[in-house]
Short mmCIF file of C-alpha atoms and ligand atoms in Angstrom, two decimals:
data_model
loop_
_atom_site.label_atom_id
_atom_site.label_comp_id
_atom_site.label_asym_id
_atom_site.label_seq_id
_atom_site.Cartn_x
_atom_site.Cartn_y
_atom_site.Cartn_z
CA MET F 37 277.27 -32.30 -2.91
CA ASN F 38 273.59 -31.64 -3.40
CA ARG F 39 271.75 -32.45 -6.56
CA PRO F 40 268.50 -30.58 -5.94
CA SER F 41 266.71 -32.28 -8.81
CA ASP F 42 266.83 -35.65 -7.04
CA LYS F 43 263.28 -36.67 -6.49
CA VAL F 44 262.33 -39.09 -3.77
CA CYS F 45 259.02 -40.90 -3.42
CA ILE F 46 258.21 -42.65 -0.14
CA VAL F 47 255.54 -45.34 -0.37
CA THR F 48 254.14 -46.00 3.09
CA PHE F 49 252.49 -49.12 4.46
CA GLY F 50 251.24 -49.79 7.97
CA CYS F 51 250.28 -47.80 11.00
CA GLN F 52 250.12 -44.11 11.83
CA MET F 53 253.57 -44.34 13.35
CA ASN F 54 254.86 -45.30 9.92
CA LYS F 55 253.01 -42.46 8.24
CA LEU F 56 254.54 -40.07 10.73
CA ASP F 57 258.01 -41.54 10.16
CA SER F 58 257.54 -40.98 6.44
CA ASP F 59 256.59 -37.34 7.05
CA LEU F 60 259.61 -36.85 9.29
CA LEU F 61 261.90 -38.47 6.78
CA ARG F 62 260.55 -36.21 4.02
CA GLY F 63 261.68 -33.28 6.16
CA GLU F 64 265.14 -34.77 6.58
CA LEU F 65 265.39 -35.46 2.86
CA ALA F 66 264.37 -31.90 1.98
CA ARG F 67 267.10 -30.63 4.26
CA ALA F 68 269.58 -32.87 2.47
CA GLY F 69 268.67 -31.34 -0.88
CA PHE F 70 266.15 -33.86 -2.17
CA SER F 71 262.70 -32.99 -3.41
CA CYS F 72 259.53 -35.03 -3.17
CA ALA F 73 257.73 -36.91 -5.92
CA GLU F 74 254.13 -38.01 -5.53
CA ARG F 75 254.48 -41.13 -7.61
CA PRO F 76 257.28 -43.71 -7.89
CA GLU F 77 257.43 -43.34 -11.69
CA GLU F 78 258.42 -39.69 -11.30
CA ALA F 79 261.13 -40.37 -8.75
CA ASP F 80 264.86 -41.05 -8.96
CA VAL F 81 264.74 -42.65 -5.53
CA VAL F 82 261.90 -44.84 -4.25
CA LEU F 83 261.69 -45.79 -0.59
CA TYR F 84 259.25 -48.33 0.78
CA ASN F 85 258.39 -47.70 4.41
CA THR F 86 257.12 -51.11 5.41
CA CYS F 87 254.95 -52.91 7.96
CA SER F 88 255.37 -56.37 9.47
CA VAL F 89 252.31 -56.56 11.67
CA ARG F 90 250.50 -59.05 9.44
CA ASP F 91 251.83 -61.21 6.63
CA HIS F 92 249.42 -59.58 4.19
CA ALA F 93 251.18 -56.22 4.59
CA GLU F 94 254.54 -57.88 3.95
CA HIS F 95 253.30 -59.73 0.85
CA ARG F 96 252.08 -56.51 -0.69
CA VAL F 97 255.49 -54.91 -0.31
CA LEU F 98 257.25 -57.99 -1.68
CA SER F 99 255.13 -57.92 -4.81
CA HIS F 100 255.79 -54.20 -5.28
CA LEU F 101 259.54 -54.70 -4.93
CA GLY F 102 259.57 -57.48 -7.51
CA ALA F 103 258.20 -55.04 -10.07
CA TYR F 104 261.35 -52.86 -9.85
CA ARG F 105 263.75 -55.47 -11.17
CA ARG F 106 263.78 -54.17 -14.73
CA ARG F 107 264.02 -50.51 -13.76
CA ALA F 108 266.83 -51.18 -11.31
CA GLU F 109 268.79 -53.06 -13.97
CA SER F 110 268.26 -50.58 -16.78
CA GLU F 111 268.75 -47.33 -14.81
CA PRO F 112 272.03 -47.45 -12.94
CA ASP F 113 271.32 -44.19 -11.06
CA PHE F 114 267.97 -45.35 -9.76
CA VAL F 115 267.92 -46.04 -6.00
CA LEU F 116 265.49 -48.40 -4.33
CA GLY F 117 265.29 -48.53 -0.54
CA VAL F 118 263.35 -50.59 1.97
CA ILE F 119 262.98 -49.02 5.38
CA GLY F 120 260.96 -49.60 8.55
CA CYS F 121 259.64 -52.77 10.14
CA MET F 122 260.27 -55.29 7.35
CA ALA F 123 263.77 -53.96 6.83
CA GLN F 124 264.38 -54.44 10.53
CA ARG F 125 262.93 -57.95 10.57
CA MET F 126 264.24 -59.50 7.36
CA ALA F 127 267.10 -57.49 5.88
CA ASP F 128 269.04 -60.56 4.70
CA GLN F 129 266.03 -62.23 3.13
CA LEU F 130 265.12 -59.06 1.30
CA LEU F 131 268.58 -58.73 -0.21
CA ALA F 132 268.72 -62.39 -1.15
CA ARG F 133 265.43 -62.14 -2.99
CA PHE F 134 265.86 -58.64 -4.44
CA PRO F 135 269.60 -58.10 -4.92
CA PHE F 136 268.85 -54.82 -6.73
CA VAL F 137 267.66 -53.15 -3.51
CA ASP F 138 270.24 -50.46 -2.66
CA VAL F 139 269.36 -49.44 0.90
CA VAL F 140 267.87 -51.49 3.74
CA CYS F 141 267.36 -49.42 6.84
CA GLY F 142 265.53 -50.49 10.01
CA THR F 143 263.24 -48.61 12.34
CA ARG F 144 265.99 -47.01 14.38
CA ALA F 145 268.22 -45.41 11.80
CA PHE F 146 265.94 -43.07 9.87
CA LEU F 147 268.20 -40.08 10.34
CA ARG F 148 270.88 -41.81 8.33
CA VAL F 149 268.71 -42.55 5.28
CA PRO F 150 269.60 -39.37 3.30
CA ALA F 151 273.30 -40.15 3.64
CA TYR F 152 272.73 -43.76 2.57
CA ILE F 153 270.90 -42.61 -0.54
CA ARG F 154 273.85 -40.39 -1.47
CA ARG F 155 276.22 -43.26 -0.96
CA ALA F 156 274.06 -45.56 -3.07
CA GLN F 157 273.94 -42.94 -5.84
CA GLN F 158 277.72 -43.02 -5.93
CA GLY F 159 277.62 -46.74 -6.50
CA GLY F 160 278.25 -47.97 -2.99
CA GLY F 161 276.73 -51.51 -3.03
CA PRO F 162 273.76 -52.47 -0.89
CA ILE F 163 273.79 -50.56 2.38
CA VAL F 164 272.24 -52.30 5.37
CA ASP F 165 271.58 -50.66 8.72
CA VAL F 166 269.38 -52.44 11.19
CA GLY F 167 271.42 -51.42 14.18
CA GLU F 168 271.21 -48.93 16.96
CA GLU F 169 269.51 -45.60 17.14
CA SER F 170 270.76 -42.56 15.31
CA PRO F 171 273.04 -40.40 17.42
CA GLY F 172 270.94 -37.99 19.43
CA GLY F 173 268.09 -40.44 19.83
CA ARG F 174 265.15 -41.36 17.73
CA PHE F 175 263.05 -38.33 18.52
CA GLU F 176 265.54 -35.81 17.29
CA PHE F 177 263.81 -35.16 14.02
CA ASP F 178 263.16 -31.49 13.59
CA ARG F 179 259.89 -31.68 11.75
CA ALA F 180 259.98 -29.57 8.60
CA ALA F 181 256.83 -27.55 8.68
CA ARG F 182 255.47 -28.35 5.24
CA MET F 183 256.00 -32.07 5.27
CA ARG F 184 252.67 -33.00 6.81
CA GLN F 185 249.93 -34.83 4.95
CA GLU F 186 247.30 -32.48 6.39
CA ASP F 187 247.73 -28.84 7.30
CA HIS F 188 245.45 -28.58 10.31
CA SER F 189 245.87 -32.01 11.86
CA ALA F 190 249.13 -33.68 12.86
CA TYR F 191 250.48 -36.73 14.62
CA VAL F 192 253.06 -36.33 17.32
CA SER F 193 255.12 -39.28 18.44
CA VAL F 194 255.32 -39.39 22.25
CA MET F 195 256.73 -42.86 22.74
CA ARG F 196 258.03 -45.72 20.73
CA GLY F 197 258.28 -49.45 21.07
CA CYS F 198 256.33 -51.75 23.33
CA ASP F 199 257.11 -53.91 26.35
CA ASN F 200 253.93 -55.99 26.36
CA PHE F 201 254.85 -58.98 24.25
CA CYS F 202 251.32 -60.04 23.33
CA ALA F 203 251.73 -63.53 21.92
CA TYR F 204 250.79 -62.61 18.34
CA CYS F 205 252.62 -59.32 18.01
CA ILE F 206 255.81 -58.48 16.13
CA VAL F 207 256.00 -54.86 17.33
CA PRO F 208 258.41 -55.35 20.27
CA PHE F 209 260.75 -57.20 17.90
CA VAL F 210 260.77 -54.61 15.13
CA ARG F 211 260.24 -51.44 17.14
CA GLY F 212 262.15 -52.35 20.27
CA ARG F 213 261.43 -51.61 23.91
CA GLU F 214 259.25 -48.79 25.15
CA SER F 215 260.82 -45.39 25.38
CA SER F 216 259.06 -42.10 26.10
CA ARG F 217 259.86 -38.67 24.85
CA PRO F 218 260.29 -35.97 27.50
CA PRO F 219 257.11 -33.90 27.92
CA GLN F 220 258.81 -30.56 27.33
CA GLU F 221 259.98 -31.82 23.93
CA VAL F 222 256.48 -32.95 23.03
CA VAL F 223 255.05 -29.60 24.07
CA ARG F 224 257.70 -27.73 22.12
CA GLU F 225 256.76 -29.66 18.98
CA VAL F 226 253.04 -29.11 19.56
CA ARG F 227 253.66 -25.37 19.96
CA ARG F 228 255.58 -25.27 16.73
CA LEU F 229 252.78 -27.12 14.99
CA ALA F 230 250.18 -24.74 16.42
CA ASP F 231 252.21 -21.75 15.16
CA ASP F 232 252.17 -23.41 11.80
CA GLY F 233 248.36 -23.67 11.68
CA VAL F 234 247.74 -27.10 13.20
CA ARG F 235 244.51 -27.28 15.22
CA GLU F 236 244.34 -30.97 16.10
CA VAL F 237 247.15 -33.15 17.41
CA THR F 238 247.07 -36.90 17.92
CA LEU F 239 249.66 -38.18 20.36
CA LEU F 240 251.03 -41.48 19.13
CA GLY F 241 252.45 -44.45 20.95
CA GLN F 242 252.07 -48.20 20.52
CA ASN F 243 250.98 -48.31 24.13
CA VAL F 244 250.33 -44.67 24.88
CA ASN F 245 248.70 -45.17 28.28
CA SER F 246 251.99 -46.23 29.78
CA TYR F 247 253.61 -42.99 28.59
CA GLY F 248 256.32 -41.68 30.88
CA GLY F 249 257.89 -44.97 32.00
CA GLY F 250 261.56 -44.37 32.71
CA LEU F 251 261.37 -40.57 32.57
CA GLU F 252 262.70 -38.42 35.39
CA PRO F 253 260.96 -36.62 37.03
CA PRO F 254 258.05 -39.07 36.79
CA VAL F 255 255.29 -38.06 34.40
CA GLY F 256 252.25 -39.87 33.02
CA LEU F 257 249.85 -39.57 30.13
CA ALA F 258 247.40 -37.52 32.22
CA ASP F 259 250.12 -34.90 32.90
CA LEU F 260 251.11 -34.84 29.27
CA LEU F 261 247.50 -34.32 28.18
CA GLU F 262 247.24 -31.41 30.57
CA ARG F 263 250.36 -29.78 29.20
CA VAL F 264 249.33 -30.25 25.57
CA ASN F 265 245.84 -29.01 26.39
CA GLY F 266 247.48 -25.76 27.48
CA VAL F 267 249.04 -24.99 24.09
CA ASP F 268 247.41 -21.93 22.50
CA GLY F 269 246.04 -22.48 19.03
CA ILE F 270 245.45 -26.19 19.48
CA GLU F 271 241.73 -26.98 19.57
CA ARG F 272 241.69 -30.75 19.81
CA VAL F 273 243.91 -33.39 21.37
CA ARG F 274 243.66 -37.14 20.78
CA PHE F 275 245.86 -40.09 21.69
CA VAL F 276 246.27 -43.66 20.40
CA THR F 277 246.59 -46.60 21.07
CA SER F 278 245.46 -47.57 24.55
CA HIS F 279 245.97 -50.89 26.33
CA PRO F 280 242.83 -51.85 28.30
CA ARG F 281 244.89 -52.84 31.32
CA ASP F 282 246.55 -49.44 31.60
CA MET F 283 243.36 -47.34 31.46
CA THR F 284 243.70 -45.52 34.76
CA ASP F 285 241.08 -43.28 36.35
CA GLY F 286 243.68 -40.51 36.20
CA ILE F 287 243.74 -40.68 32.40
CA LEU F 288 239.95 -40.86 32.19
CA ARG F 289 239.53 -37.89 34.55
CA ALA F 290 242.02 -35.90 32.50
CA MET F 291 240.02 -36.69 29.38
CA ALA F 292 236.82 -35.60 31.04
CA GLY F 293 238.27 -32.43 32.57
CA LEU F 294 240.44 -31.08 29.75
CA GLU F 295 238.28 -29.31 27.22
CA LYS F 296 240.46 -30.00 24.18
CA VAL F 297 240.91 -33.72 24.78
CA CYS F 298 238.36 -35.49 22.60
CA GLU F 299 236.02 -38.15 23.98
CA HIS F 300 237.42 -40.94 21.90
CA LEU F 301 239.47 -43.99 22.83
CA HIS F 302 241.01 -46.67 20.67
CA VAL F 303 241.25 -49.49 23.15
CA PRO F 304 241.54 -52.90 21.45
CA ALA F 305 239.95 -55.94 23.11
CA GLN F 306 241.34 -58.43 20.53
CA SER F 307 238.98 -61.19 21.77
CA GLY F 308 235.96 -61.70 24.04
CA SER F 309 237.06 -65.13 25.27
CA ASP F 310 239.10 -65.45 28.45
CA VAL F 311 240.79 -68.59 27.16
CA VAL F 312 241.96 -66.79 24.04
CA LEU F 313 242.87 -63.60 25.93
CA GLY F 314 244.97 -65.72 28.29
CA ARG F 315 246.79 -67.34 25.41
CA MET F 316 247.25 -63.97 23.75
CA ARG F 317 248.90 -62.77 27.01
CA ARG F 318 246.69 -59.72 27.09
CA ASP F 319 246.65 -59.53 30.87
CA TYR F 320 242.89 -58.94 31.31
CA THR F 321 239.69 -60.95 31.18
CA ALA F 322 236.60 -60.09 29.17
CA ALA F 323 234.90 -59.08 32.45
CA GLN F 324 237.75 -56.71 33.30
CA TYR F 325 237.50 -55.22 29.84
CA ARG F 326 233.77 -54.66 30.28
CA ASP F 327 234.41 -53.03 33.68
CA MET F 328 236.98 -50.75 32.12
CA VAL F 329 234.47 -49.71 29.43
CA ALA F 330 231.76 -49.06 32.03
CA ARG F 331 234.15 -47.00 34.15
CA ALA F 332 235.35 -45.03 31.13
CA ARG F 333 231.80 -44.27 30.03
CA GLU F 334 230.85 -43.18 33.49
CA LEU F 335 233.82 -40.85 33.89
CA VAL F 336 233.82 -39.49 30.32
CA PRO F 337 230.30 -38.62 29.17
CA GLY F 338 229.74 -39.07 25.44
CA LEU F 339 232.79 -41.32 25.08
CA MET F 340 233.23 -43.13 21.74
CA LEU F 341 235.21 -46.34 21.56
CA ALA F 342 237.14 -47.94 18.75
CA GLY F 343 238.60 -51.43 18.96
CA ASP F 344 240.63 -54.11 17.24
CA PHE F 345 239.81 -57.81 17.06
CA ILE F 346 241.81 -60.76 15.81
CA VAL F 347 239.86 -63.75 14.48
CA GLY F 348 241.27 -67.23 14.07
CA PHE F 349 243.94 -67.02 16.76
CA PRO F 350 245.42 -70.52 17.33
CA GLY F 351 242.89 -72.71 19.11
CA GLU F 352 239.98 -70.26 18.73
CA THR F 353 236.79 -72.32 18.88
CA GLU F 354 233.33 -71.43 17.65
CA ARG F 355 232.41 -70.75 21.27
CA ASP F 356 235.38 -68.39 21.73
CA PHE F 357 234.35 -66.59 18.59
CA ARG F 358 230.74 -66.23 19.77
CA LEU F 359 232.06 -64.54 22.92
CA THR F 360 233.97 -62.05 20.77
CA LEU F 361 230.88 -61.35 18.71
CA ARG F 362 228.90 -60.78 21.88
CA LEU F 363 231.50 -58.38 23.26
CA LEU F 364 231.58 -56.37 20.04
CA ARG F 365 227.78 -56.04 20.08
CA GLU F 366 227.63 -55.20 23.75
CA VAL F 367 230.31 -52.52 23.75
CA ARG F 368 228.76 -50.86 20.71
CA TYR F 369 232.00 -49.61 19.24
CA GLN F 370 232.01 -46.64 16.98
CA GLN F 371 234.57 -48.41 14.84
CA SER F 372 236.15 -51.87 14.88
CA PHE F 373 239.25 -52.97 13.02
CA ILE F 374 239.08 -56.70 12.41
CA PHE F 375 242.03 -58.83 11.39
CA LYS F 376 242.54 -62.44 10.44
CA TYR F 377 245.33 -63.90 12.54
CA SER F 378 248.62 -64.51 10.76
CA PRO F 379 251.63 -66.01 12.52
CA ARG F 380 254.60 -63.67 12.84
CA PRO F 381 258.04 -65.28 13.01
CA GLY F 382 259.69 -65.03 16.41
CA THR F 383 256.50 -64.35 18.38
CA ALA F 384 255.21 -66.79 21.00
CA ALA F 385 252.10 -67.67 19.01
CA ALA F 386 254.18 -68.57 15.96
CA ARG F 387 255.21 -71.72 17.83
CA TRP F 388 251.59 -72.86 17.96
CA GLU F 389 249.78 -74.44 15.08
CA ASP F 390 247.85 -71.91 12.98
CA ASP F 391 244.95 -74.33 13.17
CA VAL F 392 241.90 -72.24 12.23
CA PRO F 393 241.36 -72.74 8.48
CA ASP F 394 241.40 -69.63 6.35
CA ARG F 395 237.79 -70.22 5.29
CA ILE F 396 236.69 -70.04 8.95
CA LYS F 397 238.84 -66.96 9.55
CA ARG F 398 237.15 -65.28 6.61
CA GLU F 399 233.68 -66.20 7.86
CA ARG F 400 234.41 -64.92 11.35
CA ASN F 401 235.95 -61.76 9.97
CA GLN F 402 232.84 -61.17 7.88
CA ALA F 403 230.47 -61.88 10.77
CA LEU F 404 232.22 -59.28 12.95
CA LEU F 405 232.15 -56.73 10.15
CA VAL F 406 228.41 -57.23 9.69
CA ALA F 407 227.75 -56.96 13.42
CA GLN F 408 229.85 -53.79 13.61
CA GLU F 409 227.92 -52.26 10.74
CA GLU F 410 224.61 -53.01 12.44
CA VAL F 411 225.77 -51.50 15.71
CA ASP F 412 227.13 -48.46 13.96
CA THR F 413 224.12 -47.82 11.74
CA GLU F 414 221.91 -47.82 14.80
CA ARG F 415 224.26 -45.57 16.74
CA ARG F 416 224.51 -43.02 13.94
CA ALA F 417 220.76 -42.98 13.41
CA GLY F 418 220.43 -42.09 17.09
CA MET F 419 222.58 -38.99 16.56
CA VAL F 420 220.24 -37.32 14.05
CA GLY F 421 218.81 -34.11 15.50
CA ARG F 422 221.84 -33.38 17.68
CA ARG F 423 224.09 -30.35 17.34
CA VAL F 424 227.75 -31.32 17.29
CA GLU F 425 231.13 -29.61 17.17
CA VAL F 426 232.90 -30.37 13.87
CA LEU F 427 236.49 -29.71 12.85
CA VAL F 428 236.36 -29.02 9.11
CA ASP F 429 238.78 -31.19 7.12
CA GLY F 430 237.99 -29.70 3.71
CA LEU F 431 235.93 -30.48 0.65
CA SER F 432 234.18 -33.83 0.77
CA LYS F 433 236.05 -36.38 -1.33
CA ALA F 434 232.81 -37.96 -2.50
CA ASP F 435 231.26 -34.67 -3.65
CA GLU F 436 233.27 -31.47 -3.77
CA ARG F 437 230.22 -29.26 -3.39
CA HIS F 438 230.09 -30.35 0.25
CA LEU F 439 232.40 -29.94 3.20
CA SER F 440 233.56 -32.79 5.36
CA GLY F 441 234.72 -32.75 8.95
CA ARG F 442 234.91 -34.83 12.11
CA THR F 443 233.11 -34.69 15.43
CA ARG F 444 234.97 -34.94 18.73
CA GLY F 445 234.00 -38.63 18.68
CA ASN F 446 235.70 -38.94 15.27
CA ASP F 447 232.53 -39.44 13.22
CA ILE F 448 232.69 -38.02 9.71
CA VAL F 449 230.07 -35.36 9.01
CA VAL F 450 229.22 -33.97 5.56
CA PHE F 451 227.45 -30.63 5.22
CA ASP F 452 226.88 -27.74 2.81
CA PRO F 453 229.19 -24.73 2.96
CA PRO F 454 227.61 -21.43 3.94
CA GLN F 455 226.08 -19.47 1.05
CA GLY F 456 228.49 -17.14 -0.67
CA ALA F 457 231.53 -18.28 1.32
CA ARG F 458 234.57 -19.95 -0.21
CA PRO F 459 234.33 -23.41 1.32
CA GLU F 460 238.12 -23.86 1.49
CA ASN F 461 238.26 -20.99 3.95
CA LEU F 462 236.52 -23.10 6.55
CA THR F 463 239.18 -25.84 6.48
CA GLY F 464 240.74 -26.25 9.91
CA ARG F 465 237.95 -24.33 11.65
CA LEU F 466 235.57 -25.53 14.34
CA VAL F 467 231.90 -25.20 13.43
CA THR F 468 228.61 -26.37 14.88
CA VAL F 469 226.54 -28.69 12.74
CA GLU F 470 223.03 -29.93 13.29
CA LEU F 471 222.80 -33.55 12.19
CA THR F 472 219.98 -34.16 9.74
CA ASP F 473 220.51 -37.64 8.30
CA SER F 474 222.69 -40.73 8.60
CA THR F 475 223.81 -43.43 6.18
CA PRO F 476 225.93 -46.45 7.10
CA LEU F 477 229.17 -44.53 6.57
CA THR F 478 228.39 -40.87 6.92
CA LEU F 479 226.41 -38.38 8.93
CA PHE F 480 224.87 -35.44 7.12
CA GLY F 481 224.13 -32.09 8.67
CA ARG F 482 223.46 -28.43 8.31
CA LEU F 483 225.81 -25.70 9.46
CA SER F 484 224.37 -23.96 12.45
CA GLY F 485 227.24 -21.86 13.72
CA ARG F 486 230.93 -21.02 13.51
CA GLY F 487 233.14 -22.09 16.36
N1 5AD V 134 247.75 -61.25 13.09
C1 5AD V 134 246.63 -60.53 12.90
N2 5AD V 134 246.41 -59.32 13.45
C2 5AD V 134 247.39 -58.81 14.22
N3 5AD V 134 247.46 -57.65 14.89
C3 5AD V 134 248.66 -57.60 15.50
N4 5AD V 134 249.36 -58.72 15.26
C4 5AD V 134 248.60 -59.49 14.45
C5 5AD V 134 248.76 -60.78 13.86
N5 5AD V 134 249.86 -61.50 14.04
C6 5AD V 134 246.39 -56.67 14.93
C7 5AD V 134 245.95 -56.38 16.37
C8 5AD V 134 246.52 -55.03 16.63
C9 5AD V 134 246.49 -54.40 15.26
C10 5AD V 134 247.40 -53.24 15.08
O1 5AD V 134 246.87 -55.45 14.40
O2 5AD V 134 244.53 -56.34 16.41
O3 5AD V 134 245.77 -54.29 17.58
FE1 SF4 V 135 253.41 -50.05 12.70
FE2 SF4 V 135 253.64 -52.40 13.89
FE3 SF4 V 135 253.28 -52.30 11.31
FE4 SF4 V 135 255.60 -51.56 12.35
S1 SF4 V 135 254.72 -53.62 12.44
S2 SF4 V 135 254.41 -50.47 10.81
S3 SF4 V 135 254.92 -50.64 14.25
S4 SF4 V 135 251.83 -51.66 12.82
#
């Protein structure tokens, strides 16, 4: 029996995959008669979609959950759920610490969440599901059109899980082994999104370059890019995240040759020291990484690179760290995500002493951030004077008199709307902007044409 007034709020932590899962789940919930609330205080059901990749992300969720004790005890109809990676990893611990949690549902059982909420509303004790996939597989969500965060830009999951087992990483444990979604299904979803006004799709996978493993007939990321590139209405195609080892010439050539595929790669190095890379089980050396970057830049003119680095991995010396700093400066990333190492239970590295003191981790983290800012400020300054293609995202958050959009290289550009036009009308459109100024975070420009 549906109670249409039931309002659900999903609070999402973690990666883009999690954000997408939350969007998909909102669609499922709407189908089951629930409506969405923006804020937990307005909701009858609050779900935390959680992340386990670093202990910081887990601590934040734990402190949020603690704050629900009183509400859970005083409102018998209130339902609190924990879903996603933490639920998968530590269901028992969660229930022991927060006995008022009603639903604990892992990464593979999302389709069953609406039914679990109903059961919890009828007083059926804590419900735990950290088991197998939902019947029909984990890609069988039929995305409800209006459940996206953005109207003109959407993520599309093309594979899940990871088979790499990097020594620090929890993903294979919480998300399971790699599995790819058949290309025709991906294309069908992209078509539907295009019909619904989406102009930019980002294909998501933890290790997207190895897309296609296990599929029959054999297919790879380059083929998939070609098929998605062919969907009418789509203007831009991106994909994340890439493993440096799996960056084939075929993928790079596809990027270069397919007009909608943007010249942007997120290809984490994690460290610039061979000793550390070896211990991380990354399967490449710093020299191989540099070669890959050189090859990519040669094959894909104008390529922008984003990367991740971990500082303070067990045994990381000052010398190792210097090598990382040098790599970051040399590659001249457009964007770097920098993380302090935290041991994750069950991973190989968790067996090693977490021997770099937090003070040193913080210093190294800061030094990489400063270096990245220097690199980036210089790079942006060099772009002033160029004309670039911009996909308009909407009004600038910092100042609503301006519009904000992104270049193919994923740089944010702020510019004035055309005189007399309603600026909202440009959202989702491609325009040409001449870059006039750059600050550390933003490029400024002047509209010089409609796409
Ligand atoms: N500690 C710190 N950072 C981590 N990452 C993954 N595992 C850990 C960990 N245990 C970082 C990596 C990865 C990004 C998503 O998170 O840099 O690329
Ligand atoms: Fe995403 Fe990994 Fe965090 Fe899970 S643990 S939410 S897969 S980053």
